[in-house]
mmCIF file of C-alpha atoms and ligand atoms in Angstrom:
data_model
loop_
_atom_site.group_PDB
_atom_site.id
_atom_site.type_symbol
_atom_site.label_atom_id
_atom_site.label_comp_id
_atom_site.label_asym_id
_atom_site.label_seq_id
_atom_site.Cartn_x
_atom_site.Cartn_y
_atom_site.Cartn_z
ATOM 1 C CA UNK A 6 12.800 -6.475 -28.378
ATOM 2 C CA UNK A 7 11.778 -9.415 -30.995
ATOM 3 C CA UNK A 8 9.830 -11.890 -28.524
ATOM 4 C CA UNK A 9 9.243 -14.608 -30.929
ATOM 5 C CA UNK A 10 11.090 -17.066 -28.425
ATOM 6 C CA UNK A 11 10.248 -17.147 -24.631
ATOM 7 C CA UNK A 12 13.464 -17.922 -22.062
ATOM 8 C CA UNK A 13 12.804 -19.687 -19.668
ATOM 9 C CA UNK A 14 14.460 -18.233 -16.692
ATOM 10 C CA UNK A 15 15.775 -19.626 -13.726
ATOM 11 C CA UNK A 16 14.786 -18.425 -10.173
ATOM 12 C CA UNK A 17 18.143 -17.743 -9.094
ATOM 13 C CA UNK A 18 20.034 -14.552 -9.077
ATOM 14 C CA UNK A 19 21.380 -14.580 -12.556
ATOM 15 C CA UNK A 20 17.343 -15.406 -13.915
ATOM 16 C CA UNK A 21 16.185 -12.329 -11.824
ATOM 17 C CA UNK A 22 19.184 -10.003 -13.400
ATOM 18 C CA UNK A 23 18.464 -10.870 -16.963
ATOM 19 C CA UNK A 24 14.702 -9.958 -16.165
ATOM 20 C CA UNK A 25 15.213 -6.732 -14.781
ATOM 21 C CA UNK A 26 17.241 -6.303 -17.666
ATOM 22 C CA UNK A 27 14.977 -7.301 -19.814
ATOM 23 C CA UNK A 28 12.650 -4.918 -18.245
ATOM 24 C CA UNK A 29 14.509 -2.100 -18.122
ATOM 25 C CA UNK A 30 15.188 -2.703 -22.124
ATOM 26 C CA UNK A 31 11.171 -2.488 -22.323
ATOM 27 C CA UNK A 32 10.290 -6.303 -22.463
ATOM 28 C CA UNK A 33 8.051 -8.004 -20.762
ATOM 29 C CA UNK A 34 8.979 -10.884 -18.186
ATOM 30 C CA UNK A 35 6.012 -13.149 -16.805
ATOM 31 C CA UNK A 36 7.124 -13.623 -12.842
ATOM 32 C CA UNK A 37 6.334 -15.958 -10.000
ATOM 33 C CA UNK A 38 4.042 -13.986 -7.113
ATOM 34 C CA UNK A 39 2.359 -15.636 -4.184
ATOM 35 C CA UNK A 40 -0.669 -14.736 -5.736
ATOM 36 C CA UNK A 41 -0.814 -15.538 -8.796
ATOM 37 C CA UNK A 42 1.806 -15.073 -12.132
ATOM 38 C CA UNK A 43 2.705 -11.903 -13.390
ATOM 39 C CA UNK A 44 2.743 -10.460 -16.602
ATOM 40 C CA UNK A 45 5.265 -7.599 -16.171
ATOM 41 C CA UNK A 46 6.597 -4.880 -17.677
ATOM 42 C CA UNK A 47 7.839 -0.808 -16.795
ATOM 43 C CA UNK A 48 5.232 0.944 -15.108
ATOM 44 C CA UNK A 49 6.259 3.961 -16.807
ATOM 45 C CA UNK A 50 7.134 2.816 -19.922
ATOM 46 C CA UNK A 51 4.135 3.122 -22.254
ATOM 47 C CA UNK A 52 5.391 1.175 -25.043
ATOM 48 C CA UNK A 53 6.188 -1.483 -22.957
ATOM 49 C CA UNK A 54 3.027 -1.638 -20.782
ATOM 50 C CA UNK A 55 0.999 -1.450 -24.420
ATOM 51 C CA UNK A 56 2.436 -5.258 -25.082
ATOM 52 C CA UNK A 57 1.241 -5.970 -22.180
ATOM 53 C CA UNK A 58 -2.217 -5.793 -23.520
ATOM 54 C CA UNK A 59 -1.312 -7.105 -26.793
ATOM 55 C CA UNK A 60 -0.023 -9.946 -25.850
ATOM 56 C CA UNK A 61 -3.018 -10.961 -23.743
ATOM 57 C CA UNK A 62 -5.523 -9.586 -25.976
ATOM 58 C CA UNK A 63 -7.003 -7.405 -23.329
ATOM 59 C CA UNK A 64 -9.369 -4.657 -23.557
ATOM 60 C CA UNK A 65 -7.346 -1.817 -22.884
ATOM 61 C CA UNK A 66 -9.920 0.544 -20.625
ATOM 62 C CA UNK A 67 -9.093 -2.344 -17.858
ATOM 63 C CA UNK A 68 -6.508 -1.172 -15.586
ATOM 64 C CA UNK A 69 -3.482 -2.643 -14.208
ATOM 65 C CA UNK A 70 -1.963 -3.072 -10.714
ATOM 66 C CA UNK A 71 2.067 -1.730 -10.479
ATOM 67 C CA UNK A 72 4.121 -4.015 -7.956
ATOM 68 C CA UNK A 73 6.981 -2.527 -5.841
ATOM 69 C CA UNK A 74 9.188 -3.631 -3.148
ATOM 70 C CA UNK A 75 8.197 -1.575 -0.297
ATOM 71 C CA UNK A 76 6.409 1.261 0.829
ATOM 72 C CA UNK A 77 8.703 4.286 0.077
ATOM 73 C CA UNK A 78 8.366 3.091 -2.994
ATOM 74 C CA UNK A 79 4.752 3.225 -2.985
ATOM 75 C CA UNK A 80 4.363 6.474 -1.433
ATOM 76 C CA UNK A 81 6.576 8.042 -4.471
ATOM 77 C CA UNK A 82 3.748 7.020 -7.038
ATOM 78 C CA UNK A 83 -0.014 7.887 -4.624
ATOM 79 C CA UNK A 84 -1.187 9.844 -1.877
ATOM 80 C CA UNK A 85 -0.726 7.968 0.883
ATOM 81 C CA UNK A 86 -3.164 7.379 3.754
ATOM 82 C CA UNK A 87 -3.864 6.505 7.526
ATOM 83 C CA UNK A 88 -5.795 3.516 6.284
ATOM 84 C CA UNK A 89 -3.528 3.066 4.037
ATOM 85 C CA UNK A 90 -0.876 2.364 6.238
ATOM 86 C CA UNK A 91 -2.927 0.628 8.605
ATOM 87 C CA UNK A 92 -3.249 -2.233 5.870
ATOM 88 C CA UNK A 93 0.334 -1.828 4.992
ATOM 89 C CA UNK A 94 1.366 -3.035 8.091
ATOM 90 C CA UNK A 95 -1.384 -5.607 8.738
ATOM 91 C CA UNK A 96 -0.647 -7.349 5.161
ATOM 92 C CA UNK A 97 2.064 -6.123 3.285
ATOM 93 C CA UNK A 98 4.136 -7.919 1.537
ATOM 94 C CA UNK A 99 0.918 -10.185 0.751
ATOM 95 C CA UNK A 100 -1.800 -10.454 -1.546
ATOM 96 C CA UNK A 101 -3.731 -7.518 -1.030
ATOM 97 C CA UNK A 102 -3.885 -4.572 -3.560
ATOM 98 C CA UNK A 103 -4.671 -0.743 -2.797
ATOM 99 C CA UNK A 104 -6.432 1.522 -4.893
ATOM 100 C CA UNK A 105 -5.192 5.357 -3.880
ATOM 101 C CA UNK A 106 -5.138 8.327 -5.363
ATOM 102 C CA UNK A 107 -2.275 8.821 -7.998
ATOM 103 C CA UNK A 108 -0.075 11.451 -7.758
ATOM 104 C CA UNK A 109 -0.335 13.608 -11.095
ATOM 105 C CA UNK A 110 3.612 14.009 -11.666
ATOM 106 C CA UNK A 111 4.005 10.303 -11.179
ATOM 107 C CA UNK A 112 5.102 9.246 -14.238
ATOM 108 C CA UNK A 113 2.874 6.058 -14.235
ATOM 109 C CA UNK A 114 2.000 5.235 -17.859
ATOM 110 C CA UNK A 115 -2.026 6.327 -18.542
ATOM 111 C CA UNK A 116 -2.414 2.853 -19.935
ATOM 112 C CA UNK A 117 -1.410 1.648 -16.690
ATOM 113 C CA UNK A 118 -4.549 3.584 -14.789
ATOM 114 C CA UNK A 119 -6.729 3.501 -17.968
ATOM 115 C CA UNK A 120 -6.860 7.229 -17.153
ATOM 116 C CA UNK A 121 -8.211 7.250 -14.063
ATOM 117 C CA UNK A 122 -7.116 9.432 -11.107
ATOM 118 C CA UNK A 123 -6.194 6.332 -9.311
ATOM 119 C CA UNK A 124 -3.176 3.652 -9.099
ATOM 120 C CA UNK A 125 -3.555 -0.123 -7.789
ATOM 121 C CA UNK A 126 -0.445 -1.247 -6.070
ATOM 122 C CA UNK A 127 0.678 -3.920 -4.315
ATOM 123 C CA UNK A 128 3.645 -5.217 -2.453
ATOM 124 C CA UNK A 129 4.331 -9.639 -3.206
ATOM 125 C CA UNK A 130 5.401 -11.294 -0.985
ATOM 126 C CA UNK A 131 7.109 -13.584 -3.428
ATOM 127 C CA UNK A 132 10.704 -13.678 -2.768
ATOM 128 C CA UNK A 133 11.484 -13.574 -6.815
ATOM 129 C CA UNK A 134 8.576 -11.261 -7.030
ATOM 130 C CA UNK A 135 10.168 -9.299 -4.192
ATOM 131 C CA UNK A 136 14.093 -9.478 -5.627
ATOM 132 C CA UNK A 137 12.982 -8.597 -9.131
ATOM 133 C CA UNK A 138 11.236 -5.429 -7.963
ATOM 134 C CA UNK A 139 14.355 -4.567 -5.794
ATOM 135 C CA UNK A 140 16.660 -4.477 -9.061
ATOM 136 C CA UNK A 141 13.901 -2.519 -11.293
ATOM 137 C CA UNK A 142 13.572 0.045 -8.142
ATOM 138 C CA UNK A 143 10.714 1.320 -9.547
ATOM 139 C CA UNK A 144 6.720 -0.088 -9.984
ATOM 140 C CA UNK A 145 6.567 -3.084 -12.620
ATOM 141 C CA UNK A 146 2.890 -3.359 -14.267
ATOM 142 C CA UNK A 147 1.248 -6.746 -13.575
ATOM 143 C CA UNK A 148 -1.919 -8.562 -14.328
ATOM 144 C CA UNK A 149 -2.085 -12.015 -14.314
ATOM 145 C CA UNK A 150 -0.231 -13.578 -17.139
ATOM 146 C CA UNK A 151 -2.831 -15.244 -19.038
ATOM 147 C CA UNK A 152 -4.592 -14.632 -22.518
ATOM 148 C CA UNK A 153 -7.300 -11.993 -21.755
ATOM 149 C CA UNK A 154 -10.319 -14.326 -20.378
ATOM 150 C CA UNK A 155 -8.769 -17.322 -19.893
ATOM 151 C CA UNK A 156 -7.763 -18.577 -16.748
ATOM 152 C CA UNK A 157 -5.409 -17.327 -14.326
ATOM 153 C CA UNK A 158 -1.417 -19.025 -13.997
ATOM 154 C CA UNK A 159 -0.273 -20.704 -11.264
ATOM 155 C CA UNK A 160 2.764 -22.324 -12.319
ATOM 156 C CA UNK A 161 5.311 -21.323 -15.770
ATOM 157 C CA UNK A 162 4.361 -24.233 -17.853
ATOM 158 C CA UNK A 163 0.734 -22.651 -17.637
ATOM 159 C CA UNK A 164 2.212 -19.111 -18.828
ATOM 160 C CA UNK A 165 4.117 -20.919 -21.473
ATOM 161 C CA UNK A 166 1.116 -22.567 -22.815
ATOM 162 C CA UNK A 167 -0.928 -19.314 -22.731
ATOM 163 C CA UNK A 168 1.756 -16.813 -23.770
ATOM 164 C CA UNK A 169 4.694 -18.824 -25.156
ATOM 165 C CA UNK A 170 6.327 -16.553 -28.012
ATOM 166 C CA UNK A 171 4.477 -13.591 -27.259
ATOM 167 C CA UNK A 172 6.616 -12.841 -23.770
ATOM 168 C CA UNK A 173 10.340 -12.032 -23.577
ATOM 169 C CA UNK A 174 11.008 -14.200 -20.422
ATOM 170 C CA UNK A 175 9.394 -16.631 -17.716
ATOM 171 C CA UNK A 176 11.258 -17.116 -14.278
ATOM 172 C CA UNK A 177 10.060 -20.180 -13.203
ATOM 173 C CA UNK A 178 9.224 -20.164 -9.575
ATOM 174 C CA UNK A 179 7.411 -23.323 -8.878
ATOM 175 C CA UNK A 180 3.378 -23.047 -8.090
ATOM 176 C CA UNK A 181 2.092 -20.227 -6.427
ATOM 177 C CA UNK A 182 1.227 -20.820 -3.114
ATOM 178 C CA UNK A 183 -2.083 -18.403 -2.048
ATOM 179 C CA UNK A 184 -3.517 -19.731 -6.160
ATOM 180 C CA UNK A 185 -5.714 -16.903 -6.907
ATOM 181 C CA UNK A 186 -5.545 -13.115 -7.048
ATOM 182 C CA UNK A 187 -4.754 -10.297 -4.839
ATOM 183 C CA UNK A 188 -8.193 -9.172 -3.093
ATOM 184 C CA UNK A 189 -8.460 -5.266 -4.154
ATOM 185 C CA UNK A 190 -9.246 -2.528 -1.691
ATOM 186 C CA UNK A 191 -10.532 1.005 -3.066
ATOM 187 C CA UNK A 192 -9.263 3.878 -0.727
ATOM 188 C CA UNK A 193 -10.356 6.521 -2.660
ATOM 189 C CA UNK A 194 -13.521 7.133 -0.257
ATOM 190 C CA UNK A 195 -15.230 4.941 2.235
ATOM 191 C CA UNK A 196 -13.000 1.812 1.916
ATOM 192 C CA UNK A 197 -14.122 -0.596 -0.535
ATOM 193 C CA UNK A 198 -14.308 -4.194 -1.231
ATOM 194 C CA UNK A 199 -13.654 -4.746 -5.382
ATOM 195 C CA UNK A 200 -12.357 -7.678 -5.597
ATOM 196 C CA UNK A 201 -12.527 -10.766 -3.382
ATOM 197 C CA UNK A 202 -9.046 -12.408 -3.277
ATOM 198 C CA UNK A 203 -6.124 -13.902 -1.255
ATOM 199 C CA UNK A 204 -6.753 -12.018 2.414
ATOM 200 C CA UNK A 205 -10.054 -12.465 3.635
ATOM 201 C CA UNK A 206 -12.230 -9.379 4.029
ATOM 202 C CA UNK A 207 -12.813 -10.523 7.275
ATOM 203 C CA UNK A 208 -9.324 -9.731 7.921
ATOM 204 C CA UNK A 209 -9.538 -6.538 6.823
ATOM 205 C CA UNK A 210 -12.197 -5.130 8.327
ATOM 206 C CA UNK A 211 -11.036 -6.432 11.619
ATOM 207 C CA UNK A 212 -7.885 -4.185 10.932
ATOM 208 C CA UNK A 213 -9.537 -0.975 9.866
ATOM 209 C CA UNK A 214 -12.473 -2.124 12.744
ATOM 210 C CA UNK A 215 -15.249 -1.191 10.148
ATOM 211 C CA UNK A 216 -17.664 -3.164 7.489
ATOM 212 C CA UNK A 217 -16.537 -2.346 4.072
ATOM 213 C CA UNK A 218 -18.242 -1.198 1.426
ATOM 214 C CA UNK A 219 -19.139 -3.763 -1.154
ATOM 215 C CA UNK A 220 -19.025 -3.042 -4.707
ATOM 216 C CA UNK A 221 -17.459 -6.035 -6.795
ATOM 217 C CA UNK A 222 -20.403 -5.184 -9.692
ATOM 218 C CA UNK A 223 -19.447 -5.827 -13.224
ATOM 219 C CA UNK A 224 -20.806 -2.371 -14.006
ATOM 220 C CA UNK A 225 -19.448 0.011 -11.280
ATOM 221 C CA UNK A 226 -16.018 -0.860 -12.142
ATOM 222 C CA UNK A 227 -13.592 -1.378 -14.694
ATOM 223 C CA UNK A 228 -11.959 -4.691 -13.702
ATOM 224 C CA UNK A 229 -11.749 -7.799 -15.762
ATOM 225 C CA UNK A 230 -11.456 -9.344 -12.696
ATOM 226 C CA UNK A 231 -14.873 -7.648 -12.255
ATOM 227 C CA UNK A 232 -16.044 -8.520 -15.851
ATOM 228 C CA UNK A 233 -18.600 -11.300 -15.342
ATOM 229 C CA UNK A 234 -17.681 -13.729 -17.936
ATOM 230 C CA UNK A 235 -13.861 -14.475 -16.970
ATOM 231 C CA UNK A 236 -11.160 -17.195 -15.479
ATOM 232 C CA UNK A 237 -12.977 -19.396 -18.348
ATOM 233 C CA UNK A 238 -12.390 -23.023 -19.291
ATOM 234 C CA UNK A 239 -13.152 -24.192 -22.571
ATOM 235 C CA UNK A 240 -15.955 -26.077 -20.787
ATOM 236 C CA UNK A 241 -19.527 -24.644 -19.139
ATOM 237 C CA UNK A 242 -19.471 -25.159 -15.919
ATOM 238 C CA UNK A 243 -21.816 -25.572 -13.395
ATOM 239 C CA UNK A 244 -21.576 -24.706 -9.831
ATOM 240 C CA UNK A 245 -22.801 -25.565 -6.458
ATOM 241 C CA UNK A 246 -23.350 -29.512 -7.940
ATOM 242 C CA UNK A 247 -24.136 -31.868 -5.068
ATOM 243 C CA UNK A 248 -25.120 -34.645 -7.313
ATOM 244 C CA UNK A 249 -22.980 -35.629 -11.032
ATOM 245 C CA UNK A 250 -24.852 -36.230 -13.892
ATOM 246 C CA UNK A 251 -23.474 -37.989 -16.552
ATOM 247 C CA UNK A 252 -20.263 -37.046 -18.925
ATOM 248 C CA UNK A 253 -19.284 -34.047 -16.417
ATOM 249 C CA UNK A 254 -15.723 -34.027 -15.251
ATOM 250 C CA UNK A 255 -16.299 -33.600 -11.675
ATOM 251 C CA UNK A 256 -14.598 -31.087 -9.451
ATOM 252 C CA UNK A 257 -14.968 -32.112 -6.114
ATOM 253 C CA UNK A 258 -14.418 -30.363 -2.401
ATOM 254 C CA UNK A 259 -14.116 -32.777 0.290
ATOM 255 C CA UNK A 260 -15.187 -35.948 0.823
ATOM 256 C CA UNK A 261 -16.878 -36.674 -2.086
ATOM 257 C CA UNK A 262 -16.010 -38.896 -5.791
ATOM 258 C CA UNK A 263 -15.246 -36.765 -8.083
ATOM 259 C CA UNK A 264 -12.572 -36.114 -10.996
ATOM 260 C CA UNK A 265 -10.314 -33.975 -9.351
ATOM 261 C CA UNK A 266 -10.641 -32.658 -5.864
ATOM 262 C CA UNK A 267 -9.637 -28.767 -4.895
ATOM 263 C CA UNK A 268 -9.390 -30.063 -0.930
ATOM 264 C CA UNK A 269 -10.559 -33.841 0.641
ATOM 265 C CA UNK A 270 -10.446 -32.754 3.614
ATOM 266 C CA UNK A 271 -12.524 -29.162 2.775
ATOM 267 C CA UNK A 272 -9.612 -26.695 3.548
ATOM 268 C CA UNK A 273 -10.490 -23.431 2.100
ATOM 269 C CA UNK A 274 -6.776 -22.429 1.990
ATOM 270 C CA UNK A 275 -5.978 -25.998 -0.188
ATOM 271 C CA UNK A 276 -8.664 -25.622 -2.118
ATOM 272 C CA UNK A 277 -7.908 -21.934 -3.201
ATOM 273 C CA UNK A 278 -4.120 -22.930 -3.762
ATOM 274 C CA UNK A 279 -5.802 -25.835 -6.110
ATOM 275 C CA UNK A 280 -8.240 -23.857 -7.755
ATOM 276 C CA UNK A 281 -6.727 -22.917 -10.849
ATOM 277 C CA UNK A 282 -4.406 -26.186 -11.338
ATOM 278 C CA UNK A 283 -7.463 -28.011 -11.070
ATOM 279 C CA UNK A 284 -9.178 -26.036 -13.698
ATOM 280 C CA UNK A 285 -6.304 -25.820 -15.934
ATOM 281 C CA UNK A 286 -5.875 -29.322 -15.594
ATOM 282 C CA UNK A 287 -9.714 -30.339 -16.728
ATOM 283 C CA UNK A 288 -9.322 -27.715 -19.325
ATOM 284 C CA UNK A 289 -6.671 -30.033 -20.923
ATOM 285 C CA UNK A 290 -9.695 -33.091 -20.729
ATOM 286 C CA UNK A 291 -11.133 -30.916 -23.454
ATOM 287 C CA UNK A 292 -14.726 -32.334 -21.767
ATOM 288 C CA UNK A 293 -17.685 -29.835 -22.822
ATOM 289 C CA UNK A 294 -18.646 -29.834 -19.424
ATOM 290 C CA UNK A 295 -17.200 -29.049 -15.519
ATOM 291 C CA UNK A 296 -19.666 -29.476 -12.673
ATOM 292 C CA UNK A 297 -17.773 -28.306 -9.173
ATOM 293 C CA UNK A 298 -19.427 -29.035 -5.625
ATOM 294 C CA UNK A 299 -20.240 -26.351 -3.126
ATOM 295 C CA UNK A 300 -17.871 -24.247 -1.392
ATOM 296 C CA UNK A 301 -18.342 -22.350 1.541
ATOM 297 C CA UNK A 302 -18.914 -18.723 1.433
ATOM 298 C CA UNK A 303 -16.652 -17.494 4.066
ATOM 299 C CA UNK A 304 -13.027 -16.613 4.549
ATOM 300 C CA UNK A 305 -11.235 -17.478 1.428
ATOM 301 C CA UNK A 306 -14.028 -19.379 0.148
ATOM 302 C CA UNK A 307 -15.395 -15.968 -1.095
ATOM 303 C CA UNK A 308 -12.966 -15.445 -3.535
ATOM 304 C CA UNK A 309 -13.265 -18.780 -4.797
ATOM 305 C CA UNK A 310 -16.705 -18.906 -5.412
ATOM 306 C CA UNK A 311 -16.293 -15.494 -6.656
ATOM 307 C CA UNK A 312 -13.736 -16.956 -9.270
ATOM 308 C CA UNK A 313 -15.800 -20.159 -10.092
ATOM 309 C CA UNK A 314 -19.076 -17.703 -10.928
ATOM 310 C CA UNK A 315 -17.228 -16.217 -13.186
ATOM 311 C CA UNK A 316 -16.168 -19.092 -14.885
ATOM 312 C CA UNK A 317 -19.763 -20.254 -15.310
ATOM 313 C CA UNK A 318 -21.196 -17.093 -16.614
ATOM 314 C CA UNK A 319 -22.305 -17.019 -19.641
ATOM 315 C CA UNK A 320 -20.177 -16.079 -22.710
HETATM 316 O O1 TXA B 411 -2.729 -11.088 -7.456
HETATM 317 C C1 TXA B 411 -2.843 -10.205 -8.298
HETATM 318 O O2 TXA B 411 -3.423 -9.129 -8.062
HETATM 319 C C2 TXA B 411 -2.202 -10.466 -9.680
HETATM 320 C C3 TXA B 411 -0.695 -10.588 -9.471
HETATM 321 C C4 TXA B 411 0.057 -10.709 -10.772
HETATM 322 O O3 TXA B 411 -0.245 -9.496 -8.719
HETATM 323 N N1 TXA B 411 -2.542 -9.453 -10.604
HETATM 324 C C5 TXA B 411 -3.794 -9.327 -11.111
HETATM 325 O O4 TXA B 411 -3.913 -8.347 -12.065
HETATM 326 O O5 TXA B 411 -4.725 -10.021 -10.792
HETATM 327 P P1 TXA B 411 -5.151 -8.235 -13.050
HETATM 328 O O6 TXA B 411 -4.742 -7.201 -14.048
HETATM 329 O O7 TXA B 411 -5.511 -9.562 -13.599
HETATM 330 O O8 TXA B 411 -6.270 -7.641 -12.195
HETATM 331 C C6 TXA B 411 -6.127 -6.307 -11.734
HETATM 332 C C7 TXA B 411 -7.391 -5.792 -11.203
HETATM 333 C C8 TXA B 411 -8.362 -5.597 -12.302
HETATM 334 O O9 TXA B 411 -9.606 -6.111 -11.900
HETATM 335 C C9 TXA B 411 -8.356 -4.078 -12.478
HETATM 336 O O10 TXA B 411 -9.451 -3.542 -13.078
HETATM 337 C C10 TXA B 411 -8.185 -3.629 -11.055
HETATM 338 O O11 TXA B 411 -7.198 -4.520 -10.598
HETATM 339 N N2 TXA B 411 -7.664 -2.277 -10.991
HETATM 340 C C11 TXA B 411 -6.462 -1.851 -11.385
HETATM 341 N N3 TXA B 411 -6.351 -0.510 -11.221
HETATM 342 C C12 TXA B 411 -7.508 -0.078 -10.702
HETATM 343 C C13 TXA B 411 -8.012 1.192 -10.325
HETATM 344 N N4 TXA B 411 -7.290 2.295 -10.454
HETATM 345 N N5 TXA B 411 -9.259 1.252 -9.832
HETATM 346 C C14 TXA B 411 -9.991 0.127 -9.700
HETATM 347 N N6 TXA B 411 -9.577 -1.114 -10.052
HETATM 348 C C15 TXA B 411 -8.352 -1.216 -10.555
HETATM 349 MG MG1 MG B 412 -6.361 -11.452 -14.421
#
């Protein structure tokens, strides 16, 4: 399918049945989830799913999550667990993401897993996210819908910016409302914590009543989202900053002066839903540097800081 010129779709019923044509035909359609937006394309479809990483320039050993609608439909593709359902019904739809065992007949494209034994899958709670995946029927591949590196969409005039002419489609469903990505829960042994994201791990291990393993190390895993250089600005940036020093643009949490502020009045849930705006906007200041102010290391404040380190690592 030539993909020189991106349609903008609407997010009404007749946008959501030309993308899951367009999907089914083996395109690629960039879609709205609560999370963040989706770069998607046929799980199964290897030709398809191999845009995918051409089109973000990706490294292709990093492995992708497939979306579905519900949990039948998950349960066709990996072997499904007590824990598994346990978090199921504690946060599905929502912005969590299991990693289970694949089943070997499954069908799921290899570049999909990267070859591993396991699938990450997810259920959005998104109702376009959730509608689209109803027509397809089957698991759509998904990471976020930026250029390899760069920082994460929250809204379609960031995915045309980053991906215009190299997609088939954008629905355009407004801003995302969680801001950043899906955390990721490995349930291949003890349950583990590998990546940081939209439901607090707090959350989670007050569901499965344990302390999870940690193990979000650039070097145990394959996950850009575990690669430490990544969700990058053009600009360094420089974290924890209490005081400014001249020529930074100034991302501020609560009550302080600053350029742009991710929450005034220091609400984790704002200032994750305003994380990547924020940085997209100051990337557009073209300044050479971003210093942000603290953020508190608990509840969804994890995954931000998570985020924001990897933004300042160095490249
Ligand atoms: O919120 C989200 O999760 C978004 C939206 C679009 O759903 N998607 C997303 O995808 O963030 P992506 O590709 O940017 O990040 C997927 C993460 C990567 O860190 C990848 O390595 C990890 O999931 N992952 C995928 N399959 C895995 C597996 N079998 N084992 C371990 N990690 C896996
Ligand atoms: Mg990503």
């Amino acid at each position: 399918m030539p993909n020189e010129v991106t349609q903008l779709l609407n997010a009404d019923p007749e946008g959501i049945r030309s993308a899951a044509e367009i999907l089914r035909q083996g395109g690629l359609v960039s879609f709205p989830t609560e999370t963040v937006y989706g770069l998607g394309a046929i799980a199964e479809n290897d030709i398809a799913v191999a845009r995918i990483f051409e089109a973000k320039g990706r490294p292709s050993f990093n492995p992708l999550i497939a979306h579905v609608a519900d949990v039948e439909t998950a349960r066709r593709y990996v072997r499904w667990s007590e824990t598994a359902q346990l978090l199921a019904d504690a946060f599905w739809p929502g912005p969590l993401s299991l990693v289970l065992p694949v089943k070997p007949d499954s069908g799921i494209s290899p570049l999909v897993t990267a070859g591993l034994p396991s699938l990450a899958i997810r259920i959005p709670e998104h109702p376009v996210a959730h509608q689209l995946l109803e027509s397809v029927g089957g698991p759509v591949a998904a990471p976020s819908a930026n250029p390899s590196g760069k920082i994460s969409p929250t809204r379609a005039s960031h995915v045309m910016d980053g991906l215009g002419g190299k997609v088939d489609a954008v629905i355009d469903g407004g801003d995302c409302e969680v801001g950043l990505e899906s955390t990721i829960i490995g349930l291949l042994d003890e349950p583990t914590l590998l990546r940081p994201g939209g439901v607090p791990a707090e959350d989670i291990e007050r569901v499965l009543r344990l302390t999870l393993k940690q193990d979000t190390s650039p070097d145990t895993l394959l996950a850009p989202g575990q690669m430490t250089s990544h969700y990058a600005p053009g600009a360094t940036v420089r974290l924890n900053a209490t005081t400014w020093d001249a020529g930074e643009l100034r991302l501020g949490f609560g009550d302080v002066d600053c350029d742009l502020n991710l929450s005034p009045n220091g609400d984790l849930i704002e200032a994750a839903a305003n994380l990547f705006h924020h940085l997209h906007e100051l990337d557009g200041m073209h300044g050479d540097r971003i210093a942000v102010s603290p953020i508190p290391q608990t509840g969804i404040g994890r995954a931000i800081n998570d985020r924001l380190q990897r933004a300042a690592a160095p490249r």
